Short mmCIF file of C-alpha atoms and ligand atoms in Angstrom, two decimals:
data_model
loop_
_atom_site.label_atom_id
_atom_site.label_comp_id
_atom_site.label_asym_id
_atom_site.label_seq_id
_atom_site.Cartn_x
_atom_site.Cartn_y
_atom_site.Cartn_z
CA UNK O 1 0.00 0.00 0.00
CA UNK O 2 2.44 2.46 1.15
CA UNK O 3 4.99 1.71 -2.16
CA UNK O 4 1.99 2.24 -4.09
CA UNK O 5 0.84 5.09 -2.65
CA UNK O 6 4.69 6.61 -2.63
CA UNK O 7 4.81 5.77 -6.02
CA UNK O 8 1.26 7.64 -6.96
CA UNK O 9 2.67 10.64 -5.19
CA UNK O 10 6.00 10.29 -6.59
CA UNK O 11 4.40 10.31 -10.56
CA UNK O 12 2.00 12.98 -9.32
CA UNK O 13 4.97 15.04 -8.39
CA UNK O 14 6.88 14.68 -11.59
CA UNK O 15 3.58 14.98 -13.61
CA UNK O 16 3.34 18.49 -12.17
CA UNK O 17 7.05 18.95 -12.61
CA UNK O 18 6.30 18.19 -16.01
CA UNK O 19 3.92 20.56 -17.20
CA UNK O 20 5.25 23.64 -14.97
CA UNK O 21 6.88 25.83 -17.68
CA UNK O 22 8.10 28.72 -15.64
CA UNK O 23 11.16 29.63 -16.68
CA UNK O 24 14.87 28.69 -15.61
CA UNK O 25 16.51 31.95 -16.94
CA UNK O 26 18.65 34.13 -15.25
CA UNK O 27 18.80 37.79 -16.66
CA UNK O 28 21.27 39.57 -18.68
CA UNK O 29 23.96 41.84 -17.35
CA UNK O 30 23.88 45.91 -17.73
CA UNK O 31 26.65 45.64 -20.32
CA UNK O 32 24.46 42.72 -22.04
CA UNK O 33 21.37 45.07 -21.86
CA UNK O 34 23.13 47.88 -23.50
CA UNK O 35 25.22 45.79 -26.26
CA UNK O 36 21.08 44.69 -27.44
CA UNK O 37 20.32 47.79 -27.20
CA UNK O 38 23.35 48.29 -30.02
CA UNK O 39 22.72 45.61 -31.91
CA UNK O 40 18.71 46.79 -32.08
CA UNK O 41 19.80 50.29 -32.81
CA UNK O 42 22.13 49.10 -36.00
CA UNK O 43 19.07 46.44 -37.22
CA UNK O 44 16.79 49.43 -37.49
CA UNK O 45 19.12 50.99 -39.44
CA UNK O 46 19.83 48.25 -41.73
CA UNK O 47 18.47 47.82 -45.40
CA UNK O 48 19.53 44.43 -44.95
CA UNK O 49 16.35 42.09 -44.99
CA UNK O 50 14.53 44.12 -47.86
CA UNK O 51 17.55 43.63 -49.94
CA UNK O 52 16.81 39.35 -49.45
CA UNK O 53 13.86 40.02 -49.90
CA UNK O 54 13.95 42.01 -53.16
CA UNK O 55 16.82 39.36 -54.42
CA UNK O 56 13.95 36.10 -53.25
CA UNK O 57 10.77 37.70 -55.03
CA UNK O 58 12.67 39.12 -58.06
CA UNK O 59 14.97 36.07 -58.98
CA UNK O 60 12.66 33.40 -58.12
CA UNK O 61 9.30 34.26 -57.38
CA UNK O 62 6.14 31.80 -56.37
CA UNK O 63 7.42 29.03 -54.59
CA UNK O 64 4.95 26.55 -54.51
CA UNK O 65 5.79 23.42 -52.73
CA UNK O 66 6.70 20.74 -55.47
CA UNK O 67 7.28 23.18 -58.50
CA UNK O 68 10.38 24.74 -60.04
CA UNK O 69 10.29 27.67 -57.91
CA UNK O 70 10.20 25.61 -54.99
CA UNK O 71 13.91 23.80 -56.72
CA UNK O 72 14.62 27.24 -57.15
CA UNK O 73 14.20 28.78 -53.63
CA UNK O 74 16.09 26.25 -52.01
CA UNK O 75 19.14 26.68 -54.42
CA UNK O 76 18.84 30.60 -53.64
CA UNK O 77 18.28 29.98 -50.19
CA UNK O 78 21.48 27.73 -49.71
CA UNK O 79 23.11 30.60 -51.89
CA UNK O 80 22.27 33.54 -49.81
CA UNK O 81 23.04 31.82 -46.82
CA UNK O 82 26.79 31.36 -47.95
CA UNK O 83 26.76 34.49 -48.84
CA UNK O 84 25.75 36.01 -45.85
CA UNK O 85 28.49 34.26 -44.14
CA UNK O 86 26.86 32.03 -41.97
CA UNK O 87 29.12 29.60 -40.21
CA UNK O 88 26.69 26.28 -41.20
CA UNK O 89 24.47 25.82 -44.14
CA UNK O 90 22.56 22.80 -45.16
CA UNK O 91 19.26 21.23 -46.19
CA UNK O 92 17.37 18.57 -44.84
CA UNK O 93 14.87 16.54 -47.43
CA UNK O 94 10.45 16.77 -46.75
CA UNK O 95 8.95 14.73 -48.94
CA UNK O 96 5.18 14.89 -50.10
CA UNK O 97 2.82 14.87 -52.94
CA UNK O 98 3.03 17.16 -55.34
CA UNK O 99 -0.38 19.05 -56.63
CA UNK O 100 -1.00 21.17 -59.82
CA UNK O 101 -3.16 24.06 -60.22
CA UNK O 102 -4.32 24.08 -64.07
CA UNK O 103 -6.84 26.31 -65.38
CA UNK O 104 -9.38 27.52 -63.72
CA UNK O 105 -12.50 29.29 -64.95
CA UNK O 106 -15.82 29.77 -63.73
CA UNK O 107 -19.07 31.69 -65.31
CA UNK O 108 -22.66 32.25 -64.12
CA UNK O 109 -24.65 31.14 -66.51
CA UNK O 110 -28.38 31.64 -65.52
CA UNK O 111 -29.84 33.83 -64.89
CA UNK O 112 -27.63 37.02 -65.66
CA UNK O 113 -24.33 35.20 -67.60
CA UNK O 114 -21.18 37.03 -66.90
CA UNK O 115 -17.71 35.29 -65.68
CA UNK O 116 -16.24 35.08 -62.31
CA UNK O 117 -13.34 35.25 -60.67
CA UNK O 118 -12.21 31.75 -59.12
CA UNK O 119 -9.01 30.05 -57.91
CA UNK O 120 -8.40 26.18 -56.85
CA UNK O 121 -8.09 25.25 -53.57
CA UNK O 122 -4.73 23.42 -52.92
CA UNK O 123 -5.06 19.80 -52.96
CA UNK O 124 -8.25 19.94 -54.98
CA UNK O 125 -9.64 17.62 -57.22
CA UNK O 126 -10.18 18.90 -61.13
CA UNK O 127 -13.90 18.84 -62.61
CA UNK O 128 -12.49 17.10 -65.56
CA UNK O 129 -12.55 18.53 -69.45
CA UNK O 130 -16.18 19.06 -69.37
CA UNK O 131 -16.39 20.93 -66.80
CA UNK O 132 -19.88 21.36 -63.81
CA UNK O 133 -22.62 22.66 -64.11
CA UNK O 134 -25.14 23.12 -61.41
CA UNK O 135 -27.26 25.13 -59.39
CA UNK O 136 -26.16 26.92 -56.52
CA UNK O 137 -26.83 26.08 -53.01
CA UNK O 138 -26.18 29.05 -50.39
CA UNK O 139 -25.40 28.72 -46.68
CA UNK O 140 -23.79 31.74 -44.89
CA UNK O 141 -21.20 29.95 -42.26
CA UNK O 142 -19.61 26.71 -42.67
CA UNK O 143 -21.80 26.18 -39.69
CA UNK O 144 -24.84 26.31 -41.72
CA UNK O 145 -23.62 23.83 -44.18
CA UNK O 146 -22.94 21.14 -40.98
CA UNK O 147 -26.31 21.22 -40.12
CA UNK O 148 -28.11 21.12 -43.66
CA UNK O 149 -30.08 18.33 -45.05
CA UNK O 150 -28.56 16.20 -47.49
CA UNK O 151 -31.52 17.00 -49.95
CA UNK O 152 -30.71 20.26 -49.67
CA UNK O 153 -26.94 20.03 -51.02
CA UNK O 154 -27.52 17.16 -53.52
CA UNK O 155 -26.18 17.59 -57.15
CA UNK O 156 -25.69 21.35 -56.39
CA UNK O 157 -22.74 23.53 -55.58
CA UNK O 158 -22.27 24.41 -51.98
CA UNK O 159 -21.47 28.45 -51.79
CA UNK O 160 -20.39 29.68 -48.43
CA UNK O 161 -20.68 33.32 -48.34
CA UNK O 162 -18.92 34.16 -44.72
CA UNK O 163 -16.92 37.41 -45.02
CA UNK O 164 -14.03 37.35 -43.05
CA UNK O 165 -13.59 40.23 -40.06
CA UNK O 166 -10.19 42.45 -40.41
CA UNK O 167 -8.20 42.38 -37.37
CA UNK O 168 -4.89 43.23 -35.94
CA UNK O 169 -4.26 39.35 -34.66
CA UNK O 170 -5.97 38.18 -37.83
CA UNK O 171 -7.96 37.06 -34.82
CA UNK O 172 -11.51 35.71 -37.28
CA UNK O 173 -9.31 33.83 -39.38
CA UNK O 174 -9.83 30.75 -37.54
CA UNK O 175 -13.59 30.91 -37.73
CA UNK O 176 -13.06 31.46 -41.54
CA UNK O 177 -10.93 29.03 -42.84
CA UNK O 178 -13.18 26.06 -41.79
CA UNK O 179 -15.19 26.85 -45.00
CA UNK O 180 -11.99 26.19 -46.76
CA UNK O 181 -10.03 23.84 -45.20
CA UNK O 182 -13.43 21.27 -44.31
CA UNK O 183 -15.93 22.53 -46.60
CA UNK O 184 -15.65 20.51 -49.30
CA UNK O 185 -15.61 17.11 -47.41
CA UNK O 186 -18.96 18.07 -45.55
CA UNK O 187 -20.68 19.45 -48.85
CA UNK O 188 -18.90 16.12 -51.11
CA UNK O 189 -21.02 13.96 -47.94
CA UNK O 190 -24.20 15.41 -48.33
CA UNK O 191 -23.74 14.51 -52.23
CA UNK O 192 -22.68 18.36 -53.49
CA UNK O 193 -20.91 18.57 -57.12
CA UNK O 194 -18.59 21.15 -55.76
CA UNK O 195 -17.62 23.75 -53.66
CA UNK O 196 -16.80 27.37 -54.71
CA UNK O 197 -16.57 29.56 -51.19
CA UNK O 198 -16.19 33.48 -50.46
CA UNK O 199 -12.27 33.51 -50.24
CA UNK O 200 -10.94 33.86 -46.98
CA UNK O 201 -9.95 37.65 -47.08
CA UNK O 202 -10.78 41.23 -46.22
CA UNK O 203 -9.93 42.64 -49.23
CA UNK O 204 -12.22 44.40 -51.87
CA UNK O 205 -9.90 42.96 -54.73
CA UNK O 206 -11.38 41.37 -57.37
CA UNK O 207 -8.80 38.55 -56.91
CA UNK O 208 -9.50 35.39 -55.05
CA UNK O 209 -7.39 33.50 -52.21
CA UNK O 210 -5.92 30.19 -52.24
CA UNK O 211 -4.84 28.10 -49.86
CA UNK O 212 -4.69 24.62 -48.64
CA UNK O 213 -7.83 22.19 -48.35
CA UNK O 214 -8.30 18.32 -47.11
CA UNK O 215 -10.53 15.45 -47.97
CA UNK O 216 -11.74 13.29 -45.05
CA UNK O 217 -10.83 9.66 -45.51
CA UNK O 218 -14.12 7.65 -46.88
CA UNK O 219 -16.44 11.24 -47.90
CA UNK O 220 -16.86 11.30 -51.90
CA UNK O 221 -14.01 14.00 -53.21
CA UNK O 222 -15.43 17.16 -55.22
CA UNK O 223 -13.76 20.50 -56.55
CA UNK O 224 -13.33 23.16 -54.18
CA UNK O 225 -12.50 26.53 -55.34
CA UNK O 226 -12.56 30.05 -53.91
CA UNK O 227 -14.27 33.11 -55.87
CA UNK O 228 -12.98 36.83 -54.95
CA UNK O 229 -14.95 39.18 -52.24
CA UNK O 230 -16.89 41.29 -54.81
CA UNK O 231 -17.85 38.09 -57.19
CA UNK O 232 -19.37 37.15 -53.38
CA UNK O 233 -21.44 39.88 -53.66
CA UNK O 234 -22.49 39.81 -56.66
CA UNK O 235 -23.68 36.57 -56.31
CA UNK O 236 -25.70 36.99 -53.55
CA UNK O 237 -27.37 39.67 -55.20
CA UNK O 238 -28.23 37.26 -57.91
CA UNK O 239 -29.50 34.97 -55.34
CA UNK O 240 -32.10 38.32 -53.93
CA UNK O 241 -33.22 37.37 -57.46
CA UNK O 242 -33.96 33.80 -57.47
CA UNK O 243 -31.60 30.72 -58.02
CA UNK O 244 -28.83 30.93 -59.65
CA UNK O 245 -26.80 28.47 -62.04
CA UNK O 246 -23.12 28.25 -62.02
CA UNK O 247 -20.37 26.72 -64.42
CA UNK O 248 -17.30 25.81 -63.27
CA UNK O 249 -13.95 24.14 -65.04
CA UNK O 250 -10.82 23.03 -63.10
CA UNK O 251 -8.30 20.80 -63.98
CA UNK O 252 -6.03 21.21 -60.97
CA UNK O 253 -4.62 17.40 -59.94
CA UNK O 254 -2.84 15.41 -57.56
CA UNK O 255 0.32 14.61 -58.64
CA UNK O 256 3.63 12.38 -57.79
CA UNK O 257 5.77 12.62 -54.69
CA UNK O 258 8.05 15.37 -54.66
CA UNK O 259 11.39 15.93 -52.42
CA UNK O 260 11.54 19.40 -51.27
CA UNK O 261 14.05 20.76 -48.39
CA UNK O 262 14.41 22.68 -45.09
CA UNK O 263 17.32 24.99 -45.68
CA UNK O 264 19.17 25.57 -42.58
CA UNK O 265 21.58 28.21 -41.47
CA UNK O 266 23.36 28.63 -38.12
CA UNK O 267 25.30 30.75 -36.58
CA UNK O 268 27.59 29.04 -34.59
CA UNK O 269 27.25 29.51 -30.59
CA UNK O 270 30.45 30.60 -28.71
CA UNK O 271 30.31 28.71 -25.36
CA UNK O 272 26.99 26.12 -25.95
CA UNK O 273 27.08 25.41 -29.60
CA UNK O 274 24.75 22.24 -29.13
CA UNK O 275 22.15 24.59 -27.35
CA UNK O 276 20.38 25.86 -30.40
CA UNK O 277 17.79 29.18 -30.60
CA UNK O 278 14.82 28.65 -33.72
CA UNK O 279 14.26 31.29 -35.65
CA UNK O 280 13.18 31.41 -39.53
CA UNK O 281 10.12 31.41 -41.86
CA UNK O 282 8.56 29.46 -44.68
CA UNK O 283 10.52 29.06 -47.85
CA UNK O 284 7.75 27.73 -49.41
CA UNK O 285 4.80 30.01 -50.98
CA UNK O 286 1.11 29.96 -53.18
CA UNK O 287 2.02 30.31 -56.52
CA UNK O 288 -0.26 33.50 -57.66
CA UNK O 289 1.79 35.98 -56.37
CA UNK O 290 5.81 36.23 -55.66
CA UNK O 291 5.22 35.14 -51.85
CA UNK O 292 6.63 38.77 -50.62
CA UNK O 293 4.43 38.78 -47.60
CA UNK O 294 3.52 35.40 -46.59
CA UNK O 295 6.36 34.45 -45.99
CA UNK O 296 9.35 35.90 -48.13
CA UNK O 297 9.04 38.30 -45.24
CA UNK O 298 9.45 35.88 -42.58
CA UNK O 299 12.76 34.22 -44.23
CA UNK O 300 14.38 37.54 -44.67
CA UNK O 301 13.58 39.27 -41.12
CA UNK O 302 15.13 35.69 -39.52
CA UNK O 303 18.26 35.67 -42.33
CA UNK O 304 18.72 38.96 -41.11
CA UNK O 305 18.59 39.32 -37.50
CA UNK O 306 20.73 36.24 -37.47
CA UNK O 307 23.34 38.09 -40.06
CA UNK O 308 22.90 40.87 -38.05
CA UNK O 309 24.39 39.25 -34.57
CA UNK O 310 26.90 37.83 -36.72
CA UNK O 311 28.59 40.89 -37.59
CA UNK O 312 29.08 41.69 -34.22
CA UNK O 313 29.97 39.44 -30.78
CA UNK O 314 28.90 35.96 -30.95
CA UNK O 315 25.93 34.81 -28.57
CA UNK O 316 26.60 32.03 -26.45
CA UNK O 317 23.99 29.98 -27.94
CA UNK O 318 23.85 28.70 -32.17
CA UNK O 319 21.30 30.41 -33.86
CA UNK O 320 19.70 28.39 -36.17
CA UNK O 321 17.67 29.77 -38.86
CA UNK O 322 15.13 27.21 -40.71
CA UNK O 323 13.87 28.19 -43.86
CA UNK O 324 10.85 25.68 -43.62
CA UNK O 325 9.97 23.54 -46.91
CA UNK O 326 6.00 22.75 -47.67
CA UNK O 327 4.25 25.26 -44.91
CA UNK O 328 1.60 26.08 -46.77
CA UNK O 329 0.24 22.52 -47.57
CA UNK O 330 0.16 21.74 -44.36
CA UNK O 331 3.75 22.06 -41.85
CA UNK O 332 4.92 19.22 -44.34
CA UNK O 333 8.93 20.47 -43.44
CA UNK O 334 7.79 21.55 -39.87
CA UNK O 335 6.64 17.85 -39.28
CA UNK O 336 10.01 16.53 -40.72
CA UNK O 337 12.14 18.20 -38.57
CA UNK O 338 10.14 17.71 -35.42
CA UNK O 339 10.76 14.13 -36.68
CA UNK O 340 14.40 14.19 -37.13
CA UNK O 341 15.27 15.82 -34.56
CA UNK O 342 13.21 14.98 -32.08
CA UNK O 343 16.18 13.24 -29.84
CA UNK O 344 17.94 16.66 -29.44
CA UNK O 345 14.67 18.31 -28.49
CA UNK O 346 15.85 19.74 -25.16
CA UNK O 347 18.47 21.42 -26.88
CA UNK O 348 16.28 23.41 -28.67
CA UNK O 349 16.24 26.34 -25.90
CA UNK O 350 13.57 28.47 -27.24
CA UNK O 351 12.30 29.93 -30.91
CA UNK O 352 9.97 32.03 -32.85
CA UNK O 353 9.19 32.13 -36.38
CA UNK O 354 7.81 35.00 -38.67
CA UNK O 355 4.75 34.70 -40.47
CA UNK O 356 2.56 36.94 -40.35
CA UNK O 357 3.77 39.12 -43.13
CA UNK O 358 5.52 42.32 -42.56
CA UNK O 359 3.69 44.98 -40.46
CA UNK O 360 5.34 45.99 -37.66
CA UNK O 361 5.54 43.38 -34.53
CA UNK O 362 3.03 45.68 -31.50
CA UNK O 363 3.88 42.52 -28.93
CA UNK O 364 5.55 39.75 -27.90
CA UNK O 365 4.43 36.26 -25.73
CA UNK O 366 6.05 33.73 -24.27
CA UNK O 367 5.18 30.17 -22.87
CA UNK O 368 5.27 29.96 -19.45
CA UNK O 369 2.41 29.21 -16.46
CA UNK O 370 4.42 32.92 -15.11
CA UNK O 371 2.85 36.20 -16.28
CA UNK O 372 6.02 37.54 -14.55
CA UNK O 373 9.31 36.78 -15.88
CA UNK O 374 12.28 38.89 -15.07
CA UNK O 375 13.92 38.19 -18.28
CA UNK O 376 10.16 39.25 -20.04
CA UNK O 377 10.47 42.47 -18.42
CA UNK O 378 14.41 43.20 -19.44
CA UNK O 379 13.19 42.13 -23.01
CA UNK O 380 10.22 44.77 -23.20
CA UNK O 381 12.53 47.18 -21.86
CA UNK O 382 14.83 47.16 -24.78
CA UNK O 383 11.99 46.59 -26.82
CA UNK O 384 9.59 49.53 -25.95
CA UNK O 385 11.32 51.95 -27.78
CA UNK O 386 10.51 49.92 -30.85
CA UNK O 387 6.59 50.02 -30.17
CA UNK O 388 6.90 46.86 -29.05
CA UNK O 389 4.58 45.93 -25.55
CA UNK O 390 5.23 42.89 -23.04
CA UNK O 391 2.13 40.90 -23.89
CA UNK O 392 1.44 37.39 -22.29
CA UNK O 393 2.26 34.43 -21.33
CA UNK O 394 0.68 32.16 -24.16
CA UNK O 395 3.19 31.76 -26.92
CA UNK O 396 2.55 30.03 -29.92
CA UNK O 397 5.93 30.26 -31.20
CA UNK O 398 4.24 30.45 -35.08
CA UNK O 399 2.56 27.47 -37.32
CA UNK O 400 6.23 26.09 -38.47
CA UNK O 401 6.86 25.40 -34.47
CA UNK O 402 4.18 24.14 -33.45
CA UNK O 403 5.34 20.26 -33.61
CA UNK O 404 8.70 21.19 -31.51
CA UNK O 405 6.22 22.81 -29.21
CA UNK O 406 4.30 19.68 -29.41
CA UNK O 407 7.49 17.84 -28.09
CA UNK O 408 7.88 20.33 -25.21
CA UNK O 409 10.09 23.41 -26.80
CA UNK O 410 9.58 26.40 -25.61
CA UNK O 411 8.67 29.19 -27.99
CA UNK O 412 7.93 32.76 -28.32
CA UNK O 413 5.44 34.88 -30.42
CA UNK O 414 6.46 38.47 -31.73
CA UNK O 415 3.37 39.30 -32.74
CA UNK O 416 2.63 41.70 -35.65
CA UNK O 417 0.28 43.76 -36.83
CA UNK O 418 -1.78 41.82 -39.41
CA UNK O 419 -4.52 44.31 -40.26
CA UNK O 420 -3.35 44.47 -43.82
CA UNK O 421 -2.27 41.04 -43.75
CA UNK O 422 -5.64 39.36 -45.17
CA UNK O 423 -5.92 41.60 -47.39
CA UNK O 424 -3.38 40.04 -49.47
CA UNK O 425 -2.93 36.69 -48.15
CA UNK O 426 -2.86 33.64 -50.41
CA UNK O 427 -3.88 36.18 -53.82
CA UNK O 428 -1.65 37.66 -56.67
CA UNK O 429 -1.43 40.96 -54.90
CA UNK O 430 1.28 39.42 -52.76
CA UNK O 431 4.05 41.59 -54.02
CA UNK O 432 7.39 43.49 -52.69
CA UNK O 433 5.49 46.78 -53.67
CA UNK O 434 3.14 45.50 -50.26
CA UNK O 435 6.11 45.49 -48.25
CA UNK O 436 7.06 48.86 -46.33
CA UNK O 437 11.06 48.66 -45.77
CA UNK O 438 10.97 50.89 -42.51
CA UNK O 439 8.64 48.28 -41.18
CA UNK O 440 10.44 45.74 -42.23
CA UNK O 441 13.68 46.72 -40.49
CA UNK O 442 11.51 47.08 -37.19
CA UNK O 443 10.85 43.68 -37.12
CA UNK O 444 14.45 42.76 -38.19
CA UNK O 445 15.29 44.65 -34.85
CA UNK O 446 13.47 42.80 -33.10
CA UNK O 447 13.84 39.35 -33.46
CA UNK O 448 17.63 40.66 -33.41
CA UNK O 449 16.94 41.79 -29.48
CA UNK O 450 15.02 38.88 -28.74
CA UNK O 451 17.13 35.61 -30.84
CA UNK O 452 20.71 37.64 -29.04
CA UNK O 453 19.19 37.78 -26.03
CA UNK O 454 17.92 33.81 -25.40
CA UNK O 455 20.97 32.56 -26.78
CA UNK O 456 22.91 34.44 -24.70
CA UNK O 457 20.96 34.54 -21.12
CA UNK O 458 22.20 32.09 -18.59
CA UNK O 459 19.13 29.23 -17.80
CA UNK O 460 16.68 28.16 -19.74
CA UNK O 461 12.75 28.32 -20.60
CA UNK O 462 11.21 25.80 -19.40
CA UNK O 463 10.69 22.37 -21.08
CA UNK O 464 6.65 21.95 -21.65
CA UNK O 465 5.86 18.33 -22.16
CA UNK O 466 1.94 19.03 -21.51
CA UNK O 467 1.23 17.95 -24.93
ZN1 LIG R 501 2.64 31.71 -44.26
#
């Protein structure tokens, strides 16, 4: 009784050991406060990431996982690594299926005939040569469609007409996206030809939004395409009229398995070299614009800040900058490297990755069960004068970490301003013209403070193993 009871209390003990995350770190020194405050001085000064960024969008463009651009970004991204000096560059292989977009066209044709504008869904089936034809079938919230009758949805195509809210946290975006990312399975159940939603956006651009889409296992698989916000409103004021017939032609595909990479840069860590700090972005992008924003941005903020501390005295800690391969159809190179390296997980101190485009970063999280951490509070001290304010202590880290987070590493979100961001997310408006360089350099500056600062603080961040 008593051994098993000891041994209860003992587990109970370590289970709360376990998921405490308050941090281990010590704080920095006066001279380390005011050599950040140097380093975040010179980043906002710096031209630096814009420049990668100009050189990404302008010499290869769209990098959509599985294409030539993606072949291309990796070879530029092992490039301008070596060029930037860093101390370690290489690539580690992600491997998934490939998809292709094809045409894609679709027209009202009853009972006022005039075209639309429409886009594939990533992963999505084709309609074939011949194209659909059907009437349409309108629910307002992916919601709506969930609880509709099966009569209701038959032989017709499903139109979800949800208009996204614009937010600084891109906070509606989750409500959203369930009309693309699980429409099409619930309307291809009830029996639906296809589905053609409002794209996820808060533009007024007559250009739609892509993104990424999944079929359930065992549901019957239909088309699922996106139409812009004002071909949205136009067709609901068709449907004020009476119903409404649509035509719609897509001969995006699955393809073959594809071999893409994670291209990795580090600089090299002066005293713990095997303690590493994550920083980075998404290499990969959707194919109808030049992937400026989401996430050409991210990849050259983190090249950057990284080249940035570089130049000057070497942290402690490596920094370790991971381009990720295959974000946008679904964490693909995320999932990899969780995978590979999932034995040197507690060496992965802390990390944070941009992608969120490039508006300014207004706040920063962290993970911990502590809304009080002094090494929070030094950290929003030397960020203040950036704009920047201590937020709280619920971290995501960004979509790319979210499996190390999964295996307990601690991560940080420096959260920016994404009122913009949805405007231009996933269309062909995604452009360097979007990006504002002064902006830009801010957030260079910051991750600068904050990836120099972890790697070189004394102590840790907590392991969280919760998950
Ligand atoms: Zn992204």
């Amino acid at each position: 009784m008593i051994k098993k009871f000891l041994t209860t209390e003992v587990m109970s003990v370590f289970f709360i050991l376990g998921t405490t995350v308050s941090f281990a770190a010590d704080t920095l020194s006066e001279s380390e406060v005011k050599y950040a405050k140097i380093l975040r001085d010179k980043a906002l000064k710096s031209d630096l990431a814009y420049s990668i960024l100009e050189s990404l969008t302008t010499e290869v463009g769209p990098r959509m996982a599985g294409t030539p651009g993606d072949e291309r970004g990796v070879i530029w991204a092992e490039k301008k690594f070596k060029e930037l000096g860093f101390d370690k560059v290489y690539k580690e292989p992600v491997t998934f299926d490939r998809w292709t977009r094809g045409i894609e066209q679709a027209e009202i044709i009853s009972p006022f005939p005039q075209n639309i504008m429409i886009t594939a869904l990533g992963n999505s089936i084709g309609t074939g040569e011949e194209g659909i034809r059907a009437p349409i079938v309108h629910f307002e919230t992916f919601d709506d469609l969930t609880k509709a009758e099966a009569g209701d949805v038959k032989g017709k195509i499903v139109f979800i007409s949800y208009k996204m809210g614009k937010t600084r946290d891109g906070s509606d975006y989750g409500k959203a996206v369930q009309a693309r990312s699980k429409g099409a399975s619930v309307a291809g159940e009830k029996g639906a030809k296809a589905i053609v939603i409002r794209s996820i956006g808060t533009d007024s651009d007559r250009l739609p939004h892509t993104g990424n889409m999944n079929y359930l296992e065992n549901v019957p698989k239909i088309p699922a395409a996106a139409m812009s916000n004002p071909d949205a409103d136009l067709l609901l004021n068709m449907l004020k009229r009476g119903s409404v017939e649509l035509g719609l032609k897509m001969t995006s595909s699955p393809g073959k398995p594809y071999t893409s990479y994670n291209v990795i840069g580090e600089i090299k860590g002066s005293e713990k070299p095997e303690e590493v700090i994550v920083i980075g972005g998404h290499l990969d992008s959707w194919d109808l614009g030049t992937g400026a924003v989401d996430d050409g941005a991210g990849v050259a903020i983190t090249m950057a800040a990284a080249k940035l501390i570089a130049e000057g005295k070497r942290p402690k800690r490596t920094i370790r900058v991971v381009l990720w391969a295959a974000e946008e159809i679904g964490l693909i190179g995320a999932r990899a490297y969780a995978k590979a390296h999932k034995d040197e997980i507690k060496q992965h101190i802390t990390g944070a990755e941009s992608d969120f485009g490039a508006g300014p970063i207004w706040s920063f999280d962290w993970s911990s069960t502590n809304e009080e951490e002094p090494i929070v509070d030094q950290l929003a001290d030397i960020l203040k004068p950036l704009g920047v304010e201590k937020g709280k202590a619920k971290a995501t880290g960004g979509p790319d970490l979210w499996p190390l987070r999964a295996l307990g590493m601690s991560t940080f979100s420096l959260r920016q301003d994404g009122t913009d961001y949805f405007d231009l997310h996933h269309t062909a408006n995604d452009t360097l013209d979007k990006v504002d360089p002064i902006h830009l350099a801010q957030n260079v500056a910051v991750y600068t403070v904050f990836a120099y600062s972890v790697a070189q603080v004394d102590g840790d961040f907590g392991f969280d193993n919760k998950y």
